[in-house]
GROMACS .gro file of N, CA, C and O in nm:
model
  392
    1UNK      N    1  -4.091  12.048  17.921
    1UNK     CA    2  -4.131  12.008  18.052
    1UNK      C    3  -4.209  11.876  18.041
    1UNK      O    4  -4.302  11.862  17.962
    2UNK      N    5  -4.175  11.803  18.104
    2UNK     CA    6  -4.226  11.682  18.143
    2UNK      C    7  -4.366  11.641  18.213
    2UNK      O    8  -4.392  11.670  18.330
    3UNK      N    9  -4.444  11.577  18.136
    3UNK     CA   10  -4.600  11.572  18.178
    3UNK      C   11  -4.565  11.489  18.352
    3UNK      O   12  -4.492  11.391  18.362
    4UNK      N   13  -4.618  11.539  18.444
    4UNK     CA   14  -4.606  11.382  18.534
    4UNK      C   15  -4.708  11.268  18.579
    4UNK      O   16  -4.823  11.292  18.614
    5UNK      N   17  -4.658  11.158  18.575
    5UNK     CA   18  -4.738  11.037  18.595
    5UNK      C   19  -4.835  11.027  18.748
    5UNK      O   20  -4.809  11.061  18.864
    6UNK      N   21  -4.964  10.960  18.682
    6UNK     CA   22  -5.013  10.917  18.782
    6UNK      C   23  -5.030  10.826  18.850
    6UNK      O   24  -4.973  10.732  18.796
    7UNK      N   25  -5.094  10.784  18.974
    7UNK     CA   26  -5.065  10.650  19.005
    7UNK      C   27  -5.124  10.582  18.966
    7UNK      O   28  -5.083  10.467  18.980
    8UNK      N   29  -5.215  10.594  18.915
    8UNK     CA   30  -5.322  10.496  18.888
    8UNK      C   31  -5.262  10.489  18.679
    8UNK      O   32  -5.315  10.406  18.605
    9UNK      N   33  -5.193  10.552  18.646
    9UNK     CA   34  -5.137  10.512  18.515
    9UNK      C   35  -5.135  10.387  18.477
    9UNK      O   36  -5.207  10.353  18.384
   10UNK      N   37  -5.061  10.305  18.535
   10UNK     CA   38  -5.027  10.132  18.551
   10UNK      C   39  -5.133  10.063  18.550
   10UNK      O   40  -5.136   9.964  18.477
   11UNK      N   41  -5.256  10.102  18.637
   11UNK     CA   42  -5.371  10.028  18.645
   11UNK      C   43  -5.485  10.014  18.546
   11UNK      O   44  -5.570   9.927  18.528
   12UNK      N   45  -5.445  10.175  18.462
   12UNK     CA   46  -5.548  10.173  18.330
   12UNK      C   47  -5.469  10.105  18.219
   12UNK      O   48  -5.520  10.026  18.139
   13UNK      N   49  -5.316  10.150  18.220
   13UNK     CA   50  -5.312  10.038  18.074
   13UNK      C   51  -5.359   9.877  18.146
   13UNK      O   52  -5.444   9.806  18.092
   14UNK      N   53  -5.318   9.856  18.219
   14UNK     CA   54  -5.354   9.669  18.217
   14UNK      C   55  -5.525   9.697  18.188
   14UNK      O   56  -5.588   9.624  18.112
   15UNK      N   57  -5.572   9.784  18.241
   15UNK     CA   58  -5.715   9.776  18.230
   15UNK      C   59  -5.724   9.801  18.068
   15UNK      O   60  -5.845   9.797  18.043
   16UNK      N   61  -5.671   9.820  17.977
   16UNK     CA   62  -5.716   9.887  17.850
   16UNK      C   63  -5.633   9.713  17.818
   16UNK      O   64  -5.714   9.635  17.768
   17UNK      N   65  -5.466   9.639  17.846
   17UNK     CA   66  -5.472   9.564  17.799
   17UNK      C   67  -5.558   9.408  17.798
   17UNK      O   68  -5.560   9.315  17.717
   18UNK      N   69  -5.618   9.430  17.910
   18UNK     CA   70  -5.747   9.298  17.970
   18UNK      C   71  -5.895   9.310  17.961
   18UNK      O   72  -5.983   9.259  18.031
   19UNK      N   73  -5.905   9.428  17.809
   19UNK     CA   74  -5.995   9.458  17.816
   19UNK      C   75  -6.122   9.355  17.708
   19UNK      O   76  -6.244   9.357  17.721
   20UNK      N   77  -6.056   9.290  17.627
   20UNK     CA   78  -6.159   9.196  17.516
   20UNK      C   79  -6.144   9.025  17.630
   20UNK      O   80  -6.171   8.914  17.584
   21UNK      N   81  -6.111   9.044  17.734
   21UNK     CA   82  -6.148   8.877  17.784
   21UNK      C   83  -6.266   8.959  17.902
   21UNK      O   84  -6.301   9.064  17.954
   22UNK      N   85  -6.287   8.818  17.889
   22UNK     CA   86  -6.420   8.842  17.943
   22UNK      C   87  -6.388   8.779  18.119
   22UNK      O   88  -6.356   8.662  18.141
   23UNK      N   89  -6.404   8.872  18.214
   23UNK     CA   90  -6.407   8.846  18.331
   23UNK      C   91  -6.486   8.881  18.390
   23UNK      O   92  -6.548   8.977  18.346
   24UNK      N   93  -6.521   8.829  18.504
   24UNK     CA   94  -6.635   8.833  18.598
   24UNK      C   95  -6.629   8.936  18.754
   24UNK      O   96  -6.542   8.917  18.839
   25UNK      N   97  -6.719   9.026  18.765
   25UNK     CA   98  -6.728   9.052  18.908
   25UNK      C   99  -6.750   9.249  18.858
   25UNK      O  100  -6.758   9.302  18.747
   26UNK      N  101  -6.752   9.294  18.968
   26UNK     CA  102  -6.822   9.448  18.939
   26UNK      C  103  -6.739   9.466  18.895
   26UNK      O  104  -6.738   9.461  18.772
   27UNK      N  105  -6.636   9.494  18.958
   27UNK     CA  106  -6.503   9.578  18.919
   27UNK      C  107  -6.450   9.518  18.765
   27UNK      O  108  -6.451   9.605  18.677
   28UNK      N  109  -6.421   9.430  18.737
   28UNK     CA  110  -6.426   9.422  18.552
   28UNK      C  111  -6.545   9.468  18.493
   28UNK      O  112  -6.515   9.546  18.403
   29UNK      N  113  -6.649   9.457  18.502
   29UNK     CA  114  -6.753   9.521  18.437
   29UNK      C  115  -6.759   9.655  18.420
   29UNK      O  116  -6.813   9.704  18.321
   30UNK      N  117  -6.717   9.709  18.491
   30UNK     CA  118  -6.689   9.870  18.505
   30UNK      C  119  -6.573   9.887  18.470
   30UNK      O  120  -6.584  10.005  18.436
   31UNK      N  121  -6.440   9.856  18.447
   31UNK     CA  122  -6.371   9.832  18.367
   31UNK      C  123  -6.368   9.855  18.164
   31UNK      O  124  -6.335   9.939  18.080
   32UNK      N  125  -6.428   9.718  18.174
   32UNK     CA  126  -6.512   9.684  18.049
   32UNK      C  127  -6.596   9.827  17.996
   32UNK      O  128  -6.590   9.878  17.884
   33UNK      N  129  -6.676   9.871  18.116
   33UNK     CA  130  -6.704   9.971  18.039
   33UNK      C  131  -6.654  10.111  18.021
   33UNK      O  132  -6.706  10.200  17.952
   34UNK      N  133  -6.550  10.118  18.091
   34UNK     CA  134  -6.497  10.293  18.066
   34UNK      C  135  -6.419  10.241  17.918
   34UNK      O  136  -6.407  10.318  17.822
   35UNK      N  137  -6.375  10.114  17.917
   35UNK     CA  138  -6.276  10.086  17.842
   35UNK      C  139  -6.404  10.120  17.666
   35UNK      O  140  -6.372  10.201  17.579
   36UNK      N  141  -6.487  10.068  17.663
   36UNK     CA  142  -6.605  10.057  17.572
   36UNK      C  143  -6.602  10.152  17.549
   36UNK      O  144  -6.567  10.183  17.435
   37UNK      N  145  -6.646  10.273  17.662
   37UNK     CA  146  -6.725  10.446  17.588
   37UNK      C  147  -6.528  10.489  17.567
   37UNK      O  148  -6.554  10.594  17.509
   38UNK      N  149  -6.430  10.489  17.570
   38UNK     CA  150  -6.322  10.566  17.567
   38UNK      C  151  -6.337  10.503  17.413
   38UNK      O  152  -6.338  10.588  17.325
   39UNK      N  153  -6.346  10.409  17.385
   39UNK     CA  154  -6.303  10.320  17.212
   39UNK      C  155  -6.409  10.395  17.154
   39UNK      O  156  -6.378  10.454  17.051
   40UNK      N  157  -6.555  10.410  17.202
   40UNK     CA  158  -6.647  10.501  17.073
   40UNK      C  159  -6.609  10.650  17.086
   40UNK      O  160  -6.621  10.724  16.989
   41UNK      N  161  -6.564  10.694  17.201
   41UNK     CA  162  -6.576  10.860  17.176
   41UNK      C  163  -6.442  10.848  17.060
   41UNK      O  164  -6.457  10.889  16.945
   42UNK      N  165  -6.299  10.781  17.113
   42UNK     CA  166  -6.266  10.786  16.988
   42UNK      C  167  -6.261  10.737  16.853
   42UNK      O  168  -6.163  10.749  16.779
   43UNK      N  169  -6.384  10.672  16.819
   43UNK     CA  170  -6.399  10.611  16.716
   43UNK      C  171  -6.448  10.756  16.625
   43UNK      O  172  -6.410  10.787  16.512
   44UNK      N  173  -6.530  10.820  16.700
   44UNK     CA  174  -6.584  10.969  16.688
   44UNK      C  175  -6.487  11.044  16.656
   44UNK      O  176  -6.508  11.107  16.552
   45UNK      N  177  -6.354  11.068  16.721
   45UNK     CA  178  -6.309  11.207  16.637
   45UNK      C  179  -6.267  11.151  16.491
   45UNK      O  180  -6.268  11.037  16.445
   46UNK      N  181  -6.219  11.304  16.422
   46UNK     CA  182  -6.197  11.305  16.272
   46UNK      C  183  -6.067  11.211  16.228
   46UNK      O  184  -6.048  11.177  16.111
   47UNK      N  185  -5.971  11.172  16.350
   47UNK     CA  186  -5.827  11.122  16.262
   47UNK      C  187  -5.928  10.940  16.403
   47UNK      O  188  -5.837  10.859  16.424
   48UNK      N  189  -6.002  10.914  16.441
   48UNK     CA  190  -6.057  10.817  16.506
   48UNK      C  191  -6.027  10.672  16.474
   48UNK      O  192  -6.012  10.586  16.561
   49UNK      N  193  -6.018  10.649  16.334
   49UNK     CA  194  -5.948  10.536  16.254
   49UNK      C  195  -5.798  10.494  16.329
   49UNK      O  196  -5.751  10.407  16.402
   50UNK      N  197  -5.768  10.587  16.277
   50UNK     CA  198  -5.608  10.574  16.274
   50UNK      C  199  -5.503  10.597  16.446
   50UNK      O  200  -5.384  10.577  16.469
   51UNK      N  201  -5.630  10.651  16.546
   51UNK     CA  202  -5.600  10.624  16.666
   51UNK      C  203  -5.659  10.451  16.692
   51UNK      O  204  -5.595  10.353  16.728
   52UNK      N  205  -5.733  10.458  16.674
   52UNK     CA  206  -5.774  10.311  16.713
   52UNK      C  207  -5.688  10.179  16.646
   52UNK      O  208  -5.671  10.078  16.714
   53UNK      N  209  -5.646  10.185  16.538
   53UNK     CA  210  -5.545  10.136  16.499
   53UNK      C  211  -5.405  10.108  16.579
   53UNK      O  212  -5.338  10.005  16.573
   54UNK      N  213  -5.372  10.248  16.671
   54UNK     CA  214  -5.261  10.277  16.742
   54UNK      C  215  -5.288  10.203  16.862
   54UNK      O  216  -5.197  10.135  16.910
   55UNK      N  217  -5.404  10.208  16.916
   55UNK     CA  218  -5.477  10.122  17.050
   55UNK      C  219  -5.465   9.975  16.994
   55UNK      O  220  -5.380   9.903  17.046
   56UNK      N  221  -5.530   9.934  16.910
   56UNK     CA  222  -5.532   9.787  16.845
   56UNK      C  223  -5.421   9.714  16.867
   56UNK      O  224  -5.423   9.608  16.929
   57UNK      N  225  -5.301   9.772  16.811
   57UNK     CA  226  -5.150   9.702  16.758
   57UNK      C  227  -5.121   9.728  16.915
   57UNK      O  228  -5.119   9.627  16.985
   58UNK      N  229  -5.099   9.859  16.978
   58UNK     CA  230  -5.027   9.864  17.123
   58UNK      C  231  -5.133   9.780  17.239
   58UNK      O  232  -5.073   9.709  17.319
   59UNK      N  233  -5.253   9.785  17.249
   59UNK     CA  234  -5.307   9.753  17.353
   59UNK      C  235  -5.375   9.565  17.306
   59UNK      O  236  -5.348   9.445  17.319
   60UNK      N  237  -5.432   9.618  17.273
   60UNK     CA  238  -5.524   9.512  17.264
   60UNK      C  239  -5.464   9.338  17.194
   60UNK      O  240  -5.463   9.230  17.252
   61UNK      N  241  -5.426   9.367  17.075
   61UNK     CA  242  -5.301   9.297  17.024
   61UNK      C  243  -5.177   9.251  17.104
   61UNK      O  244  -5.159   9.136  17.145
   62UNK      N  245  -5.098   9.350  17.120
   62UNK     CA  246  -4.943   9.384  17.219
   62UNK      C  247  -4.878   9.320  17.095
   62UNK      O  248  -4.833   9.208  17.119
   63UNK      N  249  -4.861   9.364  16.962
   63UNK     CA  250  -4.822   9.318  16.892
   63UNK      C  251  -4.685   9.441  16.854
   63UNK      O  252  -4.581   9.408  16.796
   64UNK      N  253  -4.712   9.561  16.895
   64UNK     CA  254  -4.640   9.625  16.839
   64UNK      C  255  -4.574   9.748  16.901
   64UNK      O  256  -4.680   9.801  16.936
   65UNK      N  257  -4.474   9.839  16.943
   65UNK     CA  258  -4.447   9.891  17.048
   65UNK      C  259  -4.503  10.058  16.977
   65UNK      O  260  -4.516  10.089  16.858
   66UNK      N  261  -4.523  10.129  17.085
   66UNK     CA  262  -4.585  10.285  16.974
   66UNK      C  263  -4.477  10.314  16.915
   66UNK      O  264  -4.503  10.434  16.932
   67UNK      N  265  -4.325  10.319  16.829
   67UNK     CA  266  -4.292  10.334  16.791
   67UNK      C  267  -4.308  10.247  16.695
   67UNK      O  268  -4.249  10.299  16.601
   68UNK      N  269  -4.352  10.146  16.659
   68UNK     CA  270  -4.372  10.043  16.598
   68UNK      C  271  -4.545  10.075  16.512
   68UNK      O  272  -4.574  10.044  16.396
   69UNK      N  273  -4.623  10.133  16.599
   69UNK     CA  274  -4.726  10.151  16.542
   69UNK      C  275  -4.762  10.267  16.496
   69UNK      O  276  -4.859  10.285  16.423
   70UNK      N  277  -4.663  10.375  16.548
   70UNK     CA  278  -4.632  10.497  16.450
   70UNK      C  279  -4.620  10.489  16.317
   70UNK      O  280  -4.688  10.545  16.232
   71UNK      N  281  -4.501  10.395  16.300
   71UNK     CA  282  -4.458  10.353  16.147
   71UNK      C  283  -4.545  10.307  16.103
   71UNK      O  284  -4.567  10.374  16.002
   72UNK      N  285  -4.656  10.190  16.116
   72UNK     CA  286  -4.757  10.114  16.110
   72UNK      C  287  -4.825  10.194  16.052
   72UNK      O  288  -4.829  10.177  15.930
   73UNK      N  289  -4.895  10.296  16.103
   73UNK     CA  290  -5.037  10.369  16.117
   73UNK      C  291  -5.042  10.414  15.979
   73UNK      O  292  -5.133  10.379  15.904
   74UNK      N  293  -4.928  10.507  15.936
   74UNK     CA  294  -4.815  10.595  15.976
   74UNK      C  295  -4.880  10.725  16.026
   74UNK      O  296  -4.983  10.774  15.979
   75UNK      N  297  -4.782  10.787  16.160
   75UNK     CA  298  -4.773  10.877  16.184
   75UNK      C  299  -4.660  10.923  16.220
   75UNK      O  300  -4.557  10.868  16.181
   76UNK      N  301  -4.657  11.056  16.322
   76UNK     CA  302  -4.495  11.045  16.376
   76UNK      C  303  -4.495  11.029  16.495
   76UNK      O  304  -4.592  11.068  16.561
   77UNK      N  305  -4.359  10.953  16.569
   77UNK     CA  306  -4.389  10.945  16.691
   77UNK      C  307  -4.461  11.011  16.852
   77UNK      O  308  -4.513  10.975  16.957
   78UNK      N  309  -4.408  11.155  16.761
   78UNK     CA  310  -4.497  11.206  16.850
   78UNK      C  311  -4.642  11.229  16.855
   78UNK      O  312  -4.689  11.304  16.940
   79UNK      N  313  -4.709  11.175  16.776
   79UNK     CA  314  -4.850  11.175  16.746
   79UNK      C  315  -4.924  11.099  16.839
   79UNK      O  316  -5.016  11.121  16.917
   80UNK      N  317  -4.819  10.952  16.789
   80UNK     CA  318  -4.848  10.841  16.798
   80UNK      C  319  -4.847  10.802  16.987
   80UNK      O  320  -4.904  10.709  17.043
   81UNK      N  321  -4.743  10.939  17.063
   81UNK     CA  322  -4.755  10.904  17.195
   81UNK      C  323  -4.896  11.010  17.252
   81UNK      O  324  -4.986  11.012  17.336
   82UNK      N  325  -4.861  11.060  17.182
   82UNK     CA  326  -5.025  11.211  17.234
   82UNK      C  327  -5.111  11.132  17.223
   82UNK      O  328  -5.177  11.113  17.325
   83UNK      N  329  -5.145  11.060  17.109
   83UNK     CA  330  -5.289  10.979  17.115
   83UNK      C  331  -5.282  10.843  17.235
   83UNK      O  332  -5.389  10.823  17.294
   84UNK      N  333  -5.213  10.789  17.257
   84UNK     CA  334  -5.172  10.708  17.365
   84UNK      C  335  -5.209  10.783  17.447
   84UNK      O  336  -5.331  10.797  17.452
   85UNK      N  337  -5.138  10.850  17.528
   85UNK     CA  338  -5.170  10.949  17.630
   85UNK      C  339  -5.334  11.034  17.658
   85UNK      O  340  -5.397  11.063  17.760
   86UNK      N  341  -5.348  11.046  17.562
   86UNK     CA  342  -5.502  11.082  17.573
   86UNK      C  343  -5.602  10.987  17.585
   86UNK      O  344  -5.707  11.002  17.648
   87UNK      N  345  -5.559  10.860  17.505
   87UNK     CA  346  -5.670  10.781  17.510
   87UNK      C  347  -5.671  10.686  17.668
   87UNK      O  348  -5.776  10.663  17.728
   88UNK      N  349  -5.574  10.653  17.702
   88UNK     CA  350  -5.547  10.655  17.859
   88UNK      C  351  -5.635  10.738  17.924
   88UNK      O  352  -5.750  10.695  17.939
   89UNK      N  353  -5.614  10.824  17.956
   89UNK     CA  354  -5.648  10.961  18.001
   89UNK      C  355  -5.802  10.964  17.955
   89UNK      O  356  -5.884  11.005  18.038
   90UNK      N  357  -5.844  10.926  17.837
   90UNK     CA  358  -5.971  10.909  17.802
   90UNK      C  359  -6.077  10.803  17.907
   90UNK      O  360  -6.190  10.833  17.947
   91UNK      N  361  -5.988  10.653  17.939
   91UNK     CA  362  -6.057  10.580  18.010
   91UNK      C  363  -6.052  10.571  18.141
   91UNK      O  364  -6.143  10.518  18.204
   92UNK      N  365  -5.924  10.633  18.213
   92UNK     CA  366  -5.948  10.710  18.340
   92UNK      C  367  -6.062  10.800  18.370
   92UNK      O  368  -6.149  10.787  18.456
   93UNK      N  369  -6.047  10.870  18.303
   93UNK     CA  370  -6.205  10.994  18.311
   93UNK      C  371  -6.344  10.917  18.295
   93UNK      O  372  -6.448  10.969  18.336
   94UNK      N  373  -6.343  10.779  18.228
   94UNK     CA  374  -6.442  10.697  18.199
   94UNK      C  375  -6.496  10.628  18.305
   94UNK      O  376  -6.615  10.603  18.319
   95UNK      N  377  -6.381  10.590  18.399
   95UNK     CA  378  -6.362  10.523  18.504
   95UNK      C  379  -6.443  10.557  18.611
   95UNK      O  380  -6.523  10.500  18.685
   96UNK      N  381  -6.385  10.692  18.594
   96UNK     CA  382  -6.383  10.819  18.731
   96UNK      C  383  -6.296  10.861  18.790
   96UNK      O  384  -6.312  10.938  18.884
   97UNK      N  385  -6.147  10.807  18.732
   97UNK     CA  386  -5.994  10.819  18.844
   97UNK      C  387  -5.953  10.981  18.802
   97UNK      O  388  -5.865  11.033  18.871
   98UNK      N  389  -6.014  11.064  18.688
   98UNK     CA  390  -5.998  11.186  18.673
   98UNK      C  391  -6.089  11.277  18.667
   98UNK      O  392  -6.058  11.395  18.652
   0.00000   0.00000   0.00000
């Protein structure tokens, strides 16, 4: 069964990919920061490395597609989309959109 999307999905990755320039006004600042506490809580769990790695290459970078940073990391793809998905899901809840 198929997880389903939210609307606001679209709005957190650009927010996770526009997240190291520096822009001005409330709404980036609050941004900036769900994006901040979602990167330490998972800097915190036990595999925390190797998700942030997966964020790095896919988000922040755009150097590499999650199948691309699966191999990278290594993990397996399906790891590699769960941690995506959560960490999303991590800065929504950061936000407040969950």
């Amino acid at each position: 069964m198929s997880r389903p999307r939210y609307i606001w999905w679209g709005y957190v990755k650009a927010m996770i990919r526009t997240y190291p320039q520096d822009r001005e006004g409330k709404t980036a600042q609050a941004e900036k920061k769900a994006v901040s506490e979602a990167i330490k809580e998972t800097q915190g769990l036990p595999n925390g490395e190797d998700r942030m790695k997966m964020v790095n290459l896919v988000f922040i970078q755009q150097t590499h597609t999650l199948e691309g940073a699966a191999q990278k990391i290594p993990c397996s793809r399906r790891t590699a989309r769960r941690w995506h998905t959560e960490f999303i899901c991590a800065v929504a809840q950061k936000y407040g959109l969950l």
